[in-house]
Short mmCIF file of C-alpha atoms in Angstrom, two decimals:
data_model
loop_
_atom_site.label_atom_id
_atom_site.label_comp_id
_atom_site.label_asym_id
_atom_site.label_seq_id
_atom_site.Cartn_x
_atom_site.Cartn_y
_atom_site.Cartn_z
CA UNK A 1 -14.76 6.31 -0.76
CA UNK A 2 -12.71 7.92 2.61
CA UNK A 3 -13.54 6.17 5.92
CA UNK A 4 -14.05 8.63 8.57
CA UNK A 5 -13.04 7.29 12.00
CA UNK A 6 -15.55 8.08 14.64
CA UNK A 7 -15.17 9.08 18.07
CA UNK A 8 -14.14 5.96 20.61
CA UNK A 9 -13.23 2.46 19.91
CA UNK A 10 -12.45 2.51 15.87
CA UNK A 11 -10.57 -0.13 14.50
CA UNK A 12 -10.40 0.64 11.23
CA UNK A 13 -10.46 3.53 11.48
CA UNK A 14 -6.95 3.42 13.48
CA UNK A 15 -6.38 1.02 10.88
CA UNK A 16 -7.15 3.23 7.43
CA UNK A 17 -5.09 6.47 9.85
CA UNK A 18 -1.84 4.18 9.92
CA UNK A 19 -2.24 2.38 6.47
CA UNK A 20 -2.28 6.18 5.28
CA UNK A 21 1.06 7.33 6.79
CA UNK A 22 2.77 4.94 3.80
CA UNK A 23 4.29 7.15 0.71
CA UNK A 24 1.84 7.27 -1.78
CA UNK A 25 -1.07 5.61 0.17
CA UNK A 26 -4.04 8.47 0.60
CA UNK A 27 -7.07 8.27 2.74
CA UNK A 28 -8.70 6.52 -0.40
CA UNK A 29 -6.54 4.03 -0.80
CA UNK A 30 -5.64 2.76 2.98
CA UNK A 31 -9.84 2.37 3.34
CA UNK A 32 -9.86 -0.07 0.43
CA UNK A 33 -6.29 -1.96 1.37
CA UNK A 34 -7.83 -2.03 5.12
CA UNK A 35 -11.61 -3.15 4.02
CA UNK A 36 -9.30 -5.80 1.44
CA UNK A 37 -7.25 -6.82 4.53
CA UNK A 38 -10.71 -7.25 6.86
CA UNK A 39 -12.90 -9.12 4.11
CA UNK A 40 -10.21 -11.63 3.17
CA UNK A 41 -7.91 -14.02 5.32
CA UNK A 42 -7.81 -13.54 9.18
CA UNK A 43 -4.32 -15.38 8.50
CA UNK A 44 -2.95 -13.12 5.92
CA UNK A 45 -4.16 -10.06 7.90
CA UNK A 46 -1.73 -11.57 10.91
CA UNK A 47 0.82 -12.36 9.10
CA UNK A 48 1.35 -9.36 7.60
CA UNK A 49 1.14 -7.79 10.81
CA UNK A 50 3.73 -9.99 12.06
CA UNK A 51 6.13 -9.25 9.42
CA UNK A 52 5.70 -5.39 10.10
CA UNK A 53 6.24 -5.60 13.70
CA UNK A 54 8.70 -7.64 13.74
CA UNK A 55 10.93 -6.32 10.82
CA UNK A 56 12.78 -3.83 12.44
CA UNK A 57 14.34 -6.61 15.36
CA UNK A 58 14.77 -9.25 12.52
CA UNK A 59 16.01 -7.11 9.96
CA UNK A 60 20.56 -6.00 11.19
CA UNK A 61 22.43 -3.65 9.44
CA UNK A 62 25.71 -5.03 8.79
CA UNK A 63 28.37 -4.51 10.59
CA UNK A 64 30.98 -3.80 8.63
CA UNK A 65 29.25 -1.97 5.22
CA UNK A 66 25.94 -0.92 6.88
CA UNK A 67 23.61 -3.33 4.09
CA UNK A 68 20.56 -5.21 5.95
CA UNK A 69 20.04 -9.03 6.81
CA UNK A 70 19.32 -11.17 8.81
CA UNK A 71 23.01 -11.62 10.47
CA UNK A 72 25.73 -9.27 11.52
CA UNK A 73 27.62 -9.85 8.69
CA UNK A 74 25.69 -9.10 5.11
CA UNK A 75 25.35 -11.39 2.52
CA UNK A 76 27.84 -9.47 0.28
CA UNK A 77 30.30 -9.31 2.79
CA UNK A 78 30.38 -13.25 3.33
CA UNK A 79 30.40 -13.89 -0.02
CA UNK A 80 34.84 -14.95 -0.48
CA UNK A 81 33.92 -14.86 -4.10
CA UNK A 82 33.31 -10.72 -4.45
CA UNK A 83 36.06 -8.89 -5.49
CA UNK A 84 37.70 -7.37 -2.95
CA UNK A 85 39.54 -4.41 -4.83
CA UNK A 86 36.80 -2.18 -5.17
CA UNK A 87 34.28 -0.99 -2.64
CA UNK A 88 31.18 1.19 -3.98
CA UNK A 89 29.56 4.45 -2.00
CA UNK A 90 25.59 4.31 -2.07
CA UNK A 91 23.25 6.39 -0.15
CA UNK A 92 20.24 3.57 0.50
CA UNK A 93 20.06 -0.63 0.48
CA UNK A 94 17.25 0.21 -2.38
CA UNK A 95 20.38 1.65 -4.51
CA UNK A 96 22.41 -1.02 -3.34
CA UNK A 97 19.88 -3.96 -4.78
CA UNK A 98 19.62 -1.84 -7.59
CA UNK A 99 23.62 -2.31 -8.54
CA UNK A 100 23.52 -5.75 -7.57
CA UNK A 101 19.61 -6.64 -10.07
CA UNK A 102 22.44 -4.95 -12.73
CA UNK A 103 24.57 -8.01 -12.51
CA UNK A 104 27.57 -5.13 -13.49
CA UNK A 105 29.48 -4.77 -10.26
CA UNK A 106 31.56 -7.46 -8.57
CA UNK A 107 32.74 -6.18 -5.18
CA UNK A 108 31.03 -4.64 -1.64
CA UNK A 109 29.53 -1.84 -0.82
CA UNK A 110 28.97 0.87 1.78
CA UNK A 111 26.06 2.05 2.55
CA UNK A 112 25.70 5.22 4.24
CA UNK A 113 21.84 5.69 4.79
CA UNK A 114 21.61 9.51 4.70
CA UNK A 115 22.89 12.45 2.42
CA UNK A 116 24.70 15.98 2.97
CA UNK A 117 21.63 17.66 4.13
CA UNK A 118 22.57 20.41 5.76
CA UNK A 119 18.93 22.56 5.53
CA UNK A 120 17.96 19.17 7.51
CA UNK A 121 20.24 19.04 9.86
CA UNK A 122 22.59 16.39 8.31
CA UNK A 123 26.38 17.53 8.14
CA UNK A 124 29.66 15.97 7.28
CA UNK A 125 29.73 14.50 11.01
CA UNK A 126 26.94 12.77 10.57
CA UNK A 127 27.82 11.10 7.41
CA UNK A 128 29.12 7.77 8.95
CA UNK A 129 32.63 7.93 7.22
CA UNK A 130 35.02 6.24 9.86
CA UNK A 131 34.47 2.95 9.06
CA UNK A 132 34.84 3.89 5.44
CA UNK A 133 37.72 5.22 5.47
CA UNK A 134 39.35 2.12 7.91
CA UNK A 135 37.90 -0.81 5.34
CA UNK A 136 39.29 1.60 2.72
CA UNK A 137 43.06 1.75 4.20
CA UNK A 138 42.82 -1.53 6.09
CA UNK A 139 41.35 -4.04 2.77
CA UNK A 140 43.33 -4.53 -0.20
CA UNK A 141 41.49 -2.05 -1.53
CA UNK A 142 41.85 0.07 -4.75
CA UNK A 143 39.06 2.17 -5.86
CA UNK A 144 36.69 3.09 -4.06
CA UNK A 145 33.13 4.14 -6.42
CA UNK A 146 30.60 6.65 -5.36
CA UNK A 147 27.07 5.57 -6.55
CA UNK A 148 24.99 8.22 -4.54
CA UNK A 149 22.54 10.06 -6.32
CA UNK A 150 22.51 12.15 -9.13
CA UNK A 151 20.56 15.25 -7.28
CA UNK A 152 22.24 18.18 -5.04
CA UNK A 153 22.81 16.12 -1.88
CA UNK A 154 24.74 13.08 -3.80
CA UNK A 155 26.56 15.52 -5.95
CA UNK A 156 27.28 17.13 -2.52
CA UNK A 157 28.17 13.59 -0.04
CA UNK A 158 30.28 12.08 -3.62
CA UNK A 159 32.40 15.16 -3.40
CA UNK A 160 32.18 15.28 0.36
CA UNK A 161 33.18 11.56 0.37
CA UNK A 162 36.61 11.72 -2.37
CA UNK A 163 38.16 14.52 -0.33
CA UNK A 164 38.13 12.25 3.12
CA UNK A 165 39.06 9.72 1.21
CA UNK A 166 41.91 11.67 -1.00
CA UNK A 167 43.63 11.15 2.56
CA UNK A 168 43.08 7.51 2.48
CA UNK A 169 45.76 7.27 -0.59
CA UNK A 170 42.83 5.04 -3.02
CA UNK A 171 41.72 6.06 -5.74
CA UNK A 172 37.97 7.40 -5.73
CA UNK A 173 35.84 7.93 -8.75
CA UNK A 174 31.73 8.98 -9.59
CA UNK A 175 29.37 6.80 -11.62
CA UNK A 176 29.11 8.44 -15.31
CA UNK A 177 26.19 10.88 -15.62
CA UNK A 178 24.54 11.34 -19.18
CA UNK A 179 21.89 10.56 -21.37
CA UNK A 180 20.09 7.37 -19.82
CA UNK A 181 19.42 3.74 -22.26
CA UNK A 182 17.00 4.41 -25.14
CA UNK A 183 16.81 8.18 -23.99
CA UNK A 184 15.56 10.29 -26.71
CA UNK A 185 18.00 13.53 -26.47
CA UNK A 186 14.86 15.68 -27.61
CA UNK A 187 13.56 15.17 -23.93
CA UNK A 188 16.51 14.82 -22.08
CA UNK A 189 17.06 18.07 -19.55
CA UNK A 190 19.68 21.01 -20.56
CA UNK A 191 21.88 19.60 -17.39
CA UNK A 192 22.22 15.64 -18.50
CA UNK A 193 22.92 16.93 -21.89
CA UNK A 194 25.77 19.09 -20.63
CA UNK A 195 26.89 15.87 -18.35
CA UNK A 196 26.64 13.56 -21.36
CA UNK A 197 29.24 15.82 -23.91
CA UNK A 198 31.13 16.46 -21.38
CA UNK A 199 32.19 12.90 -20.16
CA UNK A 200 31.48 11.88 -23.92
CA UNK A 201 34.51 9.30 -24.83
CA UNK A 202 36.56 7.60 -27.91
CA UNK A 203 34.69 5.63 -30.51
CA UNK B 1 13.37 -1.64 -8.44
CA UNK B 2 12.29 -4.77 -7.05
CA UNK B 3 14.02 -6.85 -4.37
CA UNK B 4 14.48 -10.33 -4.99
CA UNK B 5 14.23 -12.53 -1.68
CA UNK B 6 17.43 -14.37 -1.32
CA UNK B 7 17.02 -17.96 -0.02
CA UNK B 8 17.01 -19.08 4.07
CA UNK B 9 15.80 -16.22 6.31
CA UNK B 10 14.72 -13.33 4.72
CA UNK B 11 12.42 -10.70 6.49
CA UNK B 12 12.58 -8.34 3.89
CA UNK B 13 11.78 -10.87 1.24
CA UNK B 14 8.84 -12.40 2.99
CA UNK B 15 7.42 -8.52 4.39
CA UNK B 16 7.68 -7.89 0.87
CA UNK B 17 5.65 -10.83 -0.75
CA UNK B 18 3.22 -10.06 2.22
CA UNK B 19 2.47 -6.88 1.38
CA UNK B 20 2.70 -7.36 -2.92
CA UNK B 21 -0.39 -9.61 -1.84
CA UNK B 22 -2.63 -5.70 -1.13
CA UNK B 23 -4.92 -5.29 -4.04
CA UNK B 24 -2.61 -2.65 -7.14
CA UNK B 25 0.37 -2.99 -4.73
CA UNK B 26 2.66 -4.63 -7.06
CA UNK B 27 6.51 -6.07 -6.69
CA UNK B 28 8.26 -2.31 -7.20
CA UNK B 29 5.45 -0.86 -4.87
CA UNK B 30 5.63 -3.31 -1.87
CA UNK B 31 9.79 -2.89 -1.84
CA UNK B 32 9.49 0.83 -1.51
CA UNK B 33 6.98 -0.06 1.57
CA UNK B 34 9.13 -2.30 3.33
CA UNK B 35 12.46 -0.24 2.84
CA UNK B 36 9.92 3.14 3.73
CA UNK B 37 8.98 0.70 7.05
CA UNK B 38 12.27 -0.16 7.62
CA UNK B 39 14.30 3.28 7.19
CA UNK B 40 11.68 4.75 9.38
CA UNK B 41 10.68 4.67 12.72
CA UNK B 42 10.23 1.36 14.50
CA UNK B 43 7.44 2.61 16.66
CA UNK B 44 5.39 2.92 13.76
CA UNK B 45 6.18 -0.37 11.98
CA UNK B 46 4.56 -2.54 15.16
CA UNK B 47 1.17 0.35 15.28
CA UNK B 48 0.69 -0.69 12.21
CA UNK B 49 1.43 -4.65 12.73
CA UNK B 50 -0.41 -4.95 15.50
CA UNK B 51 -3.33 -3.52 13.83
CA UNK B 52 -3.49 -5.83 11.18
CA UNK B 53 -2.78 -8.65 13.07
CA UNK B 54 -5.59 -7.82 15.60
CA UNK B 55 -8.05 -6.18 12.86
CA UNK B 56 -10.02 -9.11 12.48
CA UNK B 57 -10.63 -10.44 16.17
CA UNK B 58 -11.21 -6.02 17.02
CA UNK B 59 -13.69 -5.55 14.54
CA UNK B 60 -16.63 -7.40 14.53
CA UNK B 61 -20.39 -8.07 12.07
CA UNK B 62 -23.29 -6.24 13.22
CA UNK B 63 -25.45 -8.89 14.58
CA UNK B 64 -28.35 -7.21 13.07
CA UNK B 65 -27.40 -6.11 9.30
CA UNK B 66 -23.99 -6.91 9.07
CA UNK B 67 -22.18 -3.88 9.40
CA UNK B 68 -18.65 -3.48 10.78
CA UNK B 69 -18.13 -1.99 14.24
CA UNK B 70 -16.59 -2.59 17.87
CA UNK B 71 -19.87 -4.19 18.89
CA UNK B 72 -22.29 -6.47 18.86
CA UNK B 73 -24.58 -4.00 17.27
CA UNK B 74 -23.13 -1.24 15.14
CA UNK B 75 -23.56 2.23 15.86
CA UNK B 76 -26.35 2.57 13.45
CA UNK B 77 -28.73 0.07 14.25
CA UNK B 78 -27.46 1.50 17.83
CA UNK B 79 -28.82 5.03 17.04
CA UNK B 80 -32.19 5.47 18.16
CA UNK B 81 -32.51 8.78 15.89
CA UNK B 82 -32.76 6.45 12.70
CA UNK B 83 -35.55 5.95 10.66
CA UNK B 84 -37.26 2.79 10.98
CA UNK B 85 -39.53 2.15 7.65
CA UNK B 86 -36.32 2.17 5.11
CA UNK B 87 -34.08 -0.65 4.92
CA UNK B 88 -31.14 -0.44 2.73
CA UNK B 89 -29.87 -3.72 1.42
CA UNK B 90 -25.73 -3.36 0.07
CA UNK B 91 -23.38 -5.69 -1.20
CA UNK B 92 -20.27 -4.32 1.21
CA UNK B 93 -19.56 -1.94 4.11
CA UNK B 94 -17.58 0.54 2.31
CA UNK B 95 -20.73 1.08 0.03
CA UNK B 96 -22.91 1.67 3.06
CA UNK B 97 -20.03 4.05 3.97
CA UNK B 98 -20.66 5.31 0.78
CA UNK B 99 -24.41 6.05 0.81
CA UNK B 100 -23.87 6.97 4.49
CA UNK B 101 -21.58 10.18 3.25
CA UNK B 102 -24.01 11.36 1.21
CA UNK B 103 -25.96 12.09 3.79
CA UNK B 104 -28.69 11.40 1.76
CA UNK B 105 -30.24 8.55 3.65
CA UNK B 106 -31.52 7.85 7.11
CA UNK B 107 -32.54 4.72 7.44
CA UNK B 108 -30.71 1.22 8.55
CA UNK B 109 -29.11 -0.69 6.16
CA UNK B 110 -28.38 -4.74 5.22
CA UNK B 111 -24.98 -5.73 4.65
CA UNK B 112 -24.51 -9.08 2.04
CA UNK B 113 -21.25 -9.78 2.05
CA UNK B 114 -21.53 -11.00 -1.03
CA UNK B 115 -23.30 -11.12 -4.49
CA UNK B 116 -25.23 -13.79 -7.00
CA UNK B 117 -22.06 -14.93 -8.84
CA UNK B 118 -22.71 -18.91 -10.10
CA UNK B 119 -19.82 -18.92 -11.82
CA UNK B 120 -18.09 -18.31 -8.81
CA UNK B 121 -19.90 -20.75 -6.86
CA UNK B 122 -22.24 -18.33 -4.92
CA UNK B 123 -25.84 -19.25 -5.56
CA UNK B 124 -28.94 -17.90 -3.40
CA UNK B 125 -28.75 -20.52 -0.84
CA UNK B 126 -25.21 -18.63 0.21
CA UNK B 127 -27.02 -15.18 0.25
CA UNK B 128 -27.90 -14.50 3.50
CA UNK B 129 -31.56 -13.15 3.92
CA UNK B 130 -33.60 -15.08 6.06
CA UNK B 131 -32.25 -12.29 8.77
CA UNK B 132 -33.42 -9.56 6.20
CA UNK B 133 -36.98 -11.05 5.57
CA UNK B 134 -36.99 -11.71 9.45
CA UNK B 135 -36.65 -7.58 9.93
CA UNK B 136 -38.75 -6.80 6.54
CA UNK B 137 -41.38 -8.89 8.65
CA UNK B 138 -40.67 -7.34 11.87
CA UNK B 139 -39.60 -3.87 12.41
CA UNK B 140 -41.58 -1.60 11.28
CA UNK B 141 -40.17 -1.43 7.55
CA UNK B 142 -42.01 0.09 4.59
CA UNK B 143 -39.34 0.22 2.03
CA UNK B 144 -36.37 -2.01 1.39
CA UNK B 145 -33.94 0.01 -0.93
CA UNK B 146 -31.68 -2.35 -2.69
CA UNK B 147 -28.73 -0.17 -3.29
CA UNK B 148 -26.33 -3.40 -4.53
CA UNK B 149 -24.03 -2.29 -7.58
CA UNK B 150 -25.18 -1.96 -11.46
CA UNK B 151 -22.90 -4.45 -12.53
CA UNK B 152 -24.23 -8.33 -13.99
CA UNK B 153 -23.60 -9.81 -9.93
CA UNK B 154 -25.10 -6.60 -8.96
CA UNK B 155 -28.76 -6.81 -11.22
CA UNK B 156 -29.25 -10.53 -10.23
CA UNK B 157 -28.73 -9.92 -6.79
CA UNK B 158 -31.51 -7.31 -6.49
CA UNK B 159 -33.40 -8.79 -8.46
CA UNK B 160 -33.32 -12.49 -6.52
CA UNK B 161 -33.55 -10.11 -3.31
CA UNK B 162 -37.14 -8.46 -4.52
CA UNK B 163 -38.41 -11.82 -5.46
CA UNK B 164 -38.03 -13.48 -1.90
CA UNK B 165 -38.86 -10.03 -0.63
CA UNK B 166 -42.18 -10.49 -2.42
CA UNK B 167 -43.64 -12.45 -0.57
CA UNK B 168 -43.26 -10.41 2.95
CA UNK B 169 -45.43 -7.25 2.06
CA UNK B 170 -43.12 -4.90 2.00
CA UNK B 171 -42.39 -2.38 -1.21
CA UNK B 172 -39.06 -3.01 -1.97
CA UNK B 173 -37.28 -0.46 -4.65
CA UNK B 174 -33.95 -0.19 -6.77
CA UNK B 175 -31.41 3.13 -6.75
CA UNK B 176 -31.45 5.14 -9.36
CA UNK B 177 -29.25 4.01 -12.74
CA UNK B 178 -28.67 6.85 -14.99
CA UNK B 179 -25.81 9.53 -16.58
CA UNK B 180 -23.62 10.09 -13.42
CA UNK B 181 -23.34 14.00 -11.98
CA UNK B 182 -21.45 15.91 -14.91
CA UNK B 183 -21.01 13.21 -16.89
CA UNK B 184 -20.31 14.48 -20.45
CA UNK B 185 -23.70 12.13 -22.40
CA UNK B 186 -21.19 12.42 -25.37
CA UNK B 187 -18.50 10.14 -22.88
CA UNK B 188 -21.53 7.80 -21.56
CA UNK B 189 -21.78 4.19 -22.92
CA UNK B 190 -24.51 3.18 -24.32
CA UNK B 191 -26.33 0.56 -21.28
CA UNK B 192 -26.16 3.69 -19.31
CA UNK B 193 -27.65 6.62 -21.87
CA UNK B 194 -30.53 3.68 -22.27
CA UNK B 195 -31.17 3.06 -18.29
CA UNK B 196 -31.10 7.36 -18.38
CA UNK B 197 -33.57 7.48 -21.15
CA UNK B 198 -35.72 4.73 -19.51
CA UNK B 199 -35.75 6.16 -16.27
CA UNK B 200 -36.45 9.72 -17.24
CA UNK B 201 -38.85 11.63 -15.22
CA UNK B 202 -40.91 14.72 -15.87
CA UNK B 203 -39.43 18.47 -14.64
#
C-alpha cells in the first residue's frame, strides 16, 4: 500500500516523501513507517525527530582524524592507551567502527570521508591528505595501514595515499585481499582468488 | 556493522537506538541510516526531523470517521460527490488508503483504529462504535460494509460490529474471502480454499 499525497497541506504525504529518500526505503516501506509513527507514541516521534534534526550540529568531526564524536577530539584520539606507532586510513567512519569491533587494531585512525572518483569529480586535490602527511611526519608513527575498500576507487585511493606518503619516510601498508573467512573457493570470484594466490604465505 | 553507543553524550548511538525502534529496522539498518543522514545534507536531516516531531500535532483524526487529515473533517467526509448510502468500516487508515486505491468504493468510511483483542486488553467497550451507530441511523446510510482484516481479531470484530449494528436496522455486509487474484490453488491455504468454495457464485 502506497500513500499518495493529496494536494495542499499533507503532513503524512510529506513525511512519506522524506522517509522514502533514505537508502533502501521505498515508498511502500516509507508509508508503513509513517503510519507506524502516527499510530504510536507522540513522545517517540518527537524524540526521533529531534535526534535527526540536531544530529548534524551535535556530531563533530575530530580535528585530528576526522572520526565522528561529541567533542572536538574523538574518543580514540583522546585515549592515551592507543598505540602511537600505527595509523589506519579508512574511507568512512562505519569502516572505522567495523575495524574497532574486530578488536584487532590498537592504533589510531585517519578518516578520508571520500575516495578518489574522477568520474564524480573527486580528484587528488579533494582528498584531505595534508593533515595525514603532517601526522605521519610529526607523530611517532612508523606505519600507515591503508584500509580503504578493495574496490576500484578504494585501490586507486590507496595507491595515491602511498605515493603522497612515500615522501614522509614512513612505511605504508595495504590490508590483505583474499578469500573471506568461511568462504567457499567454488563460489569465490576470479579476482579474489587471484589475489589470494598472489598473497599466499608460508605455513 | 553495528554502531555500539559509548558512554556519556553519544548523538549517533542515540539516533541509532531510536531508528532501531521502527518496525523492520534492525540495529544494522539503523546504523546504516544514521551514517547516511550524517554523511548527507543537514537540511534534509532537519526537514525529516521536523516532519517526524510535528506529525502527531499536524495530523488530525476526522471528527466523523476517524480518518487522518490536516483538517477537522477529512477529505473524504468533506467530498460532496461521495455516495451516502454506504459506509465501509476499516481497522486502520492504511486499509482505507488501500481500498481508495482500488477505485472500487465510492462511499465513506469509518476507521476503528483497533480490533477486538481480549488477550491484549481490547474488549468490546474499547471499540468506538457509538459514533458508527449514530451515523448508521442518522445518515441516509443503507449498507455498512465491514472490511476489517480476515484474521481472528478482524473476524471477531466484524461479528461484533454486525451485532451492534443489527439494532440500527441497517444492512451489514462483510467483504468476500477467497483465493486472491492470480493465486495458484496449489499454494493456497486450506482455510482460504474452504472459504472460496463456500462463497462460490453462479457464473
